[in-house]
Short mmCIF file of C-alpha atoms in Angstrom, two decimals:
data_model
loop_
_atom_site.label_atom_id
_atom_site.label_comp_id
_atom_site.label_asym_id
_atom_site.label_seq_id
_atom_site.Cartn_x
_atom_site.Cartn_y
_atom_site.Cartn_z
CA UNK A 993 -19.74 -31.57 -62.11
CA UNK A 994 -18.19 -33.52 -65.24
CA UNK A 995 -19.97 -31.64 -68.00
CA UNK A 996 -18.25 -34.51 -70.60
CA UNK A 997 -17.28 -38.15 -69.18
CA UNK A 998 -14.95 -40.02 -70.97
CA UNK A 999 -14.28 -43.84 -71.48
CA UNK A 1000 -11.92 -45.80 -71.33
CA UNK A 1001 -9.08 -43.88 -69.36
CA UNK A 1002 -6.53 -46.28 -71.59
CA UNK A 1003 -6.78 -48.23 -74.33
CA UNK A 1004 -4.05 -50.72 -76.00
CA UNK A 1005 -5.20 -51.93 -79.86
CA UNK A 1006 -3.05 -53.66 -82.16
CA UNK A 1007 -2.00 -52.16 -85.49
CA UNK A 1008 -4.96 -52.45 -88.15
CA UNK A 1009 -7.32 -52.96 -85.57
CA UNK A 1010 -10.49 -50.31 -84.57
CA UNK A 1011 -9.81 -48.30 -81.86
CA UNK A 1012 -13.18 -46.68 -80.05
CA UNK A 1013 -13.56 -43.99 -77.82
CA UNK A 1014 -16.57 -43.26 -75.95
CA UNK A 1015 -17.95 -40.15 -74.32
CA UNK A 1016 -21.34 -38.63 -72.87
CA UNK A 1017 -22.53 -35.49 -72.25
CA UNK A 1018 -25.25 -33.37 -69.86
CA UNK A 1019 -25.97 -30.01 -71.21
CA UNK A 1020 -28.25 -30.67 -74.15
CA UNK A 1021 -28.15 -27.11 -75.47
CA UNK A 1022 -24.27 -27.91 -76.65
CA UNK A 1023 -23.81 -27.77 -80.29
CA UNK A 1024 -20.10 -28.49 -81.26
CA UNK A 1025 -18.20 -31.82 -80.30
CA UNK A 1026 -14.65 -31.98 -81.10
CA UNK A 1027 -12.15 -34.59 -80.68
CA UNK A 1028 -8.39 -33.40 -79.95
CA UNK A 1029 -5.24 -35.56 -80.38
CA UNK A 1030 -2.26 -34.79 -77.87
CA UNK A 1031 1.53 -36.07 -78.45
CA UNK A 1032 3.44 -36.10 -75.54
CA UNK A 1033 5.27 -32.37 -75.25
CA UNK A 1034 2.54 -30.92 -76.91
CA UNK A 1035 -0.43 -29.06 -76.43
CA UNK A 1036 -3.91 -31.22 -78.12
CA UNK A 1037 -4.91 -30.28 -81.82
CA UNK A 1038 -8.15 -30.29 -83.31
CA UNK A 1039 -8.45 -33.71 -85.12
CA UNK A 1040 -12.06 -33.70 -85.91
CA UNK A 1041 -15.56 -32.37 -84.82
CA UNK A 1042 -18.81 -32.74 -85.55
CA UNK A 1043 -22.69 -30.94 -85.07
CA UNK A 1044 -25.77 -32.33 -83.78
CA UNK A 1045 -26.97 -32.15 -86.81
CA UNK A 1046 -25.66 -35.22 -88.54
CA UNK A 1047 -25.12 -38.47 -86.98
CA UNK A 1048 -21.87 -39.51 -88.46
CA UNK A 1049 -18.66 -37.82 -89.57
CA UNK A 1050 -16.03 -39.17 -91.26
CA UNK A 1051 -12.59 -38.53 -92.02
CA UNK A 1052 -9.67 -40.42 -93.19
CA UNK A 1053 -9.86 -43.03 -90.92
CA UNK A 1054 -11.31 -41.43 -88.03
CA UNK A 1055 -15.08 -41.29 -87.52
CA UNK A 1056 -16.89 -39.24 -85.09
CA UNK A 1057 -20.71 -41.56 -84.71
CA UNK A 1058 -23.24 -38.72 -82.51
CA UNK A 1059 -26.56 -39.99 -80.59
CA UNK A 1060 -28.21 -37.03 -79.65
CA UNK A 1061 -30.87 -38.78 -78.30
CA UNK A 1062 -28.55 -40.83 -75.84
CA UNK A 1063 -26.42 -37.94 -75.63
CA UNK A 1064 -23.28 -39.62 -76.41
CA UNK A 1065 -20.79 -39.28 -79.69
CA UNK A 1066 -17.24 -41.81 -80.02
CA UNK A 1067 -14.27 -41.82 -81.88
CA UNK A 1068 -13.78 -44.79 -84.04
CA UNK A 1069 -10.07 -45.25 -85.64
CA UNK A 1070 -9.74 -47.57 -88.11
CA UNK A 1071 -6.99 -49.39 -89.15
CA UNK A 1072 -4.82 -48.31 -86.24
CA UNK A 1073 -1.34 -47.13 -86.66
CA UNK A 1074 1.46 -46.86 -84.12
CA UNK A 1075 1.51 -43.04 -84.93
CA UNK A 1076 -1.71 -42.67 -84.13
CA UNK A 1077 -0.50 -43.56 -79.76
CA UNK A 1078 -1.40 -40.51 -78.30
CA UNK A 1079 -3.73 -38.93 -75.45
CA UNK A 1080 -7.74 -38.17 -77.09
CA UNK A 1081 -9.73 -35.92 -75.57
CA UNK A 1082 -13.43 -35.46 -76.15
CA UNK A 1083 -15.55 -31.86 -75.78
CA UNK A 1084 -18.34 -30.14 -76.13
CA UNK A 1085 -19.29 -26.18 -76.61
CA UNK A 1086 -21.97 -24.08 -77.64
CA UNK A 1087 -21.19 -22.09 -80.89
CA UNK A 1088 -22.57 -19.13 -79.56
CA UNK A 1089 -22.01 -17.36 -76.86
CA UNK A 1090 -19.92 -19.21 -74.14
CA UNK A 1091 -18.06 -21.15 -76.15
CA UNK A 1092 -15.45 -22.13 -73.63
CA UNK A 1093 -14.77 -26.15 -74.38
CA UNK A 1094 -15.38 -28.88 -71.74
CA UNK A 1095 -13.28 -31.58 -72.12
CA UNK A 1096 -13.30 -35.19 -71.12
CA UNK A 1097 -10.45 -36.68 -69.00
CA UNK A 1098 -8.66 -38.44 -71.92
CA UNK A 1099 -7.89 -41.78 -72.93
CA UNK A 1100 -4.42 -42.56 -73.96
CA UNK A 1101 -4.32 -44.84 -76.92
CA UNK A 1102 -1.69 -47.32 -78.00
CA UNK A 1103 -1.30 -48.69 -81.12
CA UNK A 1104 1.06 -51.78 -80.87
CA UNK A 1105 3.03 -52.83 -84.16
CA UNK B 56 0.88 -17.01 -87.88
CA UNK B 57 2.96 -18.69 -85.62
CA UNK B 58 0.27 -19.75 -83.90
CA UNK B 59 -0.34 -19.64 -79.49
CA UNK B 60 2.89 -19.05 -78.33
CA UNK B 61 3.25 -19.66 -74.47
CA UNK B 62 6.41 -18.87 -72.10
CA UNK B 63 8.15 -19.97 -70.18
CA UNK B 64 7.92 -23.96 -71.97
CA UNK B 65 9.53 -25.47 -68.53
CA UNK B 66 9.10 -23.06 -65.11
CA UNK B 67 10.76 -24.86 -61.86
CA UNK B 68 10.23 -22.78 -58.58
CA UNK B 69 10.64 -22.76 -55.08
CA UNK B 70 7.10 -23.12 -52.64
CA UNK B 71 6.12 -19.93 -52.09
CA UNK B 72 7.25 -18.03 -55.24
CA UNK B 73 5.20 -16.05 -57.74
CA UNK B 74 5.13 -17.41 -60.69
CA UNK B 75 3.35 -16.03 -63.94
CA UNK B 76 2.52 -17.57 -67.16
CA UNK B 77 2.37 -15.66 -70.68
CA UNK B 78 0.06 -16.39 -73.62
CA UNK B 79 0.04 -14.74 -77.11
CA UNK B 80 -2.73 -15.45 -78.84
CA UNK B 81 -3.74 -16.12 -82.62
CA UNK B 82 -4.24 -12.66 -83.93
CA UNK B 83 -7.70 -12.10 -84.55
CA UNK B 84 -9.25 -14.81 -82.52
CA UNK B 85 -11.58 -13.24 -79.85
CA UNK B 86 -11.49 -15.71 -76.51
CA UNK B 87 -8.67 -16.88 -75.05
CA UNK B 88 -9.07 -19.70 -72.77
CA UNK B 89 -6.41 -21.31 -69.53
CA UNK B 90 -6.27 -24.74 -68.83
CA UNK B 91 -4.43 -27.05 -66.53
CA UNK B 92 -3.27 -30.29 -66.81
CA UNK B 93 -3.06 -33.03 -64.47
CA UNK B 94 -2.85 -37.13 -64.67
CA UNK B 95 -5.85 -37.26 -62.23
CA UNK B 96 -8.04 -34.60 -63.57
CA UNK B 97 -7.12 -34.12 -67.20
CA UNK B 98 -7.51 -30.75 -68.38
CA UNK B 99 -9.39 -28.05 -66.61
CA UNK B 100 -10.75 -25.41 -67.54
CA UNK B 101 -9.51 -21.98 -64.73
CA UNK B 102 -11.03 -18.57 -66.73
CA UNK B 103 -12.11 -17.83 -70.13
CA UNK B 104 -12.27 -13.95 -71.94
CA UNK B 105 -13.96 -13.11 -74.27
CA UNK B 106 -12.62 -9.71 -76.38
CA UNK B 107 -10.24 -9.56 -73.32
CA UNK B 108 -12.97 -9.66 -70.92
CA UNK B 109 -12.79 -12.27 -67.93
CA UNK B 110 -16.24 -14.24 -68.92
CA UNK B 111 -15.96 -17.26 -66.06
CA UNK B 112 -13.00 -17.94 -63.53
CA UNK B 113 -15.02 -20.75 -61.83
CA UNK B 114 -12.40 -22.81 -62.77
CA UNK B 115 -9.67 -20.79 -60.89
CA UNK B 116 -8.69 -22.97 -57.90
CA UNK B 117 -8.57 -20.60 -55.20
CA UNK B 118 -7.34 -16.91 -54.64
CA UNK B 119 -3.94 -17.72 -55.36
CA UNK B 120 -4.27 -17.74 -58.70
CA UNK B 121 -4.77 -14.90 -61.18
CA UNK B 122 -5.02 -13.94 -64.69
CA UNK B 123 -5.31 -10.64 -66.45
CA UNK B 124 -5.80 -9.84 -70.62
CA UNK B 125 -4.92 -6.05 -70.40
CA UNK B 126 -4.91 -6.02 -74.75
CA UNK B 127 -5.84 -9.01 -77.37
CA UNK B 128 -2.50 -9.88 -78.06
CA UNK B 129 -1.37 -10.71 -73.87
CA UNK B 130 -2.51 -12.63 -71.10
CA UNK B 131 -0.89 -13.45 -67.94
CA UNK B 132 -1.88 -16.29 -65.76
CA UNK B 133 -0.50 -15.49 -61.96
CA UNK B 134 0.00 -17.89 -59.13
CA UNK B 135 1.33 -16.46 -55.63
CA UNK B 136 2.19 -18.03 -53.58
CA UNK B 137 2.58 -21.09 -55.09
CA UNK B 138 2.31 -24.66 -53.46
CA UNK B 139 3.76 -27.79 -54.80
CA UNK B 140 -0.07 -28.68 -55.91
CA UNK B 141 0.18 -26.28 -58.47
CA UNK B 142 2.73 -28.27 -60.59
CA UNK B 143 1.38 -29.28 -63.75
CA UNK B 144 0.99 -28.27 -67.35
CA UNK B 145 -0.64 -25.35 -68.12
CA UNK B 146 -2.01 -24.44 -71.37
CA UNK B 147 -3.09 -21.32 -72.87
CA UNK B 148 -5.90 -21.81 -76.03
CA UNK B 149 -8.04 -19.17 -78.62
CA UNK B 150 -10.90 -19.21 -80.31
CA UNK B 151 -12.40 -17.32 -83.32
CA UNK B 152 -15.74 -16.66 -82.84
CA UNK B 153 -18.61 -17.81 -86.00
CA UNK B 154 -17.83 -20.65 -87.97
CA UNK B 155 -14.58 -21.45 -87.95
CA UNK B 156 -14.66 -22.83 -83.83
CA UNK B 157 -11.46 -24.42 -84.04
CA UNK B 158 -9.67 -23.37 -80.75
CA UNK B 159 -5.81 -23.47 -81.01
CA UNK B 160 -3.32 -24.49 -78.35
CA UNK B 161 -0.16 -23.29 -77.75
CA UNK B 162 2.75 -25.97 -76.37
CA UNK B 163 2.16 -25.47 -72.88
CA UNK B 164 4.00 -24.29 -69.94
CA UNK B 165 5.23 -27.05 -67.52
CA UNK B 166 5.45 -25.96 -63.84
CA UNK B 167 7.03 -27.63 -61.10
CA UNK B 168 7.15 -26.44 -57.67
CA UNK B 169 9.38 -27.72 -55.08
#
């Protein structure tokens, strides 16, 4: 069972536009929700995360906005850049405990200039 | 620290070779985690230790595959045989346990099998 689905599988924006990533999650006792960036060749960094605790995150120009109630949480990039074209991945752990990540499938973003 | 350092980077074998992956973890960082990656099913998750100790190897495909931590600092991840199936990208991770819950990747090993 997907523990973490992710939408959309691709997604082309144009530069300066808003580029939104969607996820949604079933295990309600998770309490950590990271976003990773991946560059092709490389393995996916943290880029940011947030608790269930707060409903928004921001930073820089990426936002992490968290509905615990719907369980879902996106990724919102603003002003999109042609560096930012790259693979985003979506997860969820406990803190505690277990706290092996479950990832989403990915969307792979591209910024066109 | 140089961070998760994985080898072999690129790994081409024949169908019915062993093959085995190595990870180094971040010093200090308590769970080390082995993932594959795959256009269709994105990165999965095949075992998880925690202080060296397998914690859940649900994610290991079948009996083919393997992985050991005999100290913190070394894992192995083992397939024999392998099958053309197994080619992907396959990615080694830790975690610090607390606060910080960052978890670090290293570049990845790239397996084909032909």
């Amino acid at each position: 069972q997907q523990q973490v689905k992710q939408s959309p599988q691709s997604l082309i924006v144009q530069k300066g536009g808003i580029s939104i990533i969607n996820c949604a999650y079933e295990n309600t006792a998770f309490d950590y929700f990271p976003w990773y960036q991946q560059f092709p060749g490389k393995g996916p960094a943290l880029l940011i995360a947030i608790r269930p605790d707060v409903s928004e995150k921001k930073e820089g120009r990426f936002t992490i906005s968290f509905n615990k109630s719907a369980k879902q949480f996106s990724l919102h990039i603003m002003d999109s850049q042609p560096g930012d074209s790259a693979t985003y991945f979506c997860a969820a752990s406990l803190l505690t405990g277990a706290n092996n990540l479950f990832f989403g499938t990915g969307t792979r973003l591209t910024v066109i200039p | 620290d140089a961070g998760v350092i994985q080898s072999p980077r690129h790994e081409v074998t024949e169908m019915g070779q062993e093959v085995t992956l190595r990870c180094k973890p971040i010093s200090g960082h308590n769970s080390l985690f082995w993932y594959r990656q795959t256009m269709m099913r994105g990165l999965e998750l095949l075992i998880y230790f925690n202080n060296n100790v397998p914690i859940d190897d649900s994610g290991m495909p079948e009996d083919r595959f393997s992985a050991k931590m005999p100290n913190a600092s070394f894992s192995t991840l083992k397939i024999q045989p392998s099958e053309p199936r197994d080619s992907a990208v396959y990615f080694c991770a830790s975690r610090p346990t607390g606060e910080d819950t960052e978890a670090f990747f290293g570049q990845g090993t790239r397996l084909t099998v032909v």
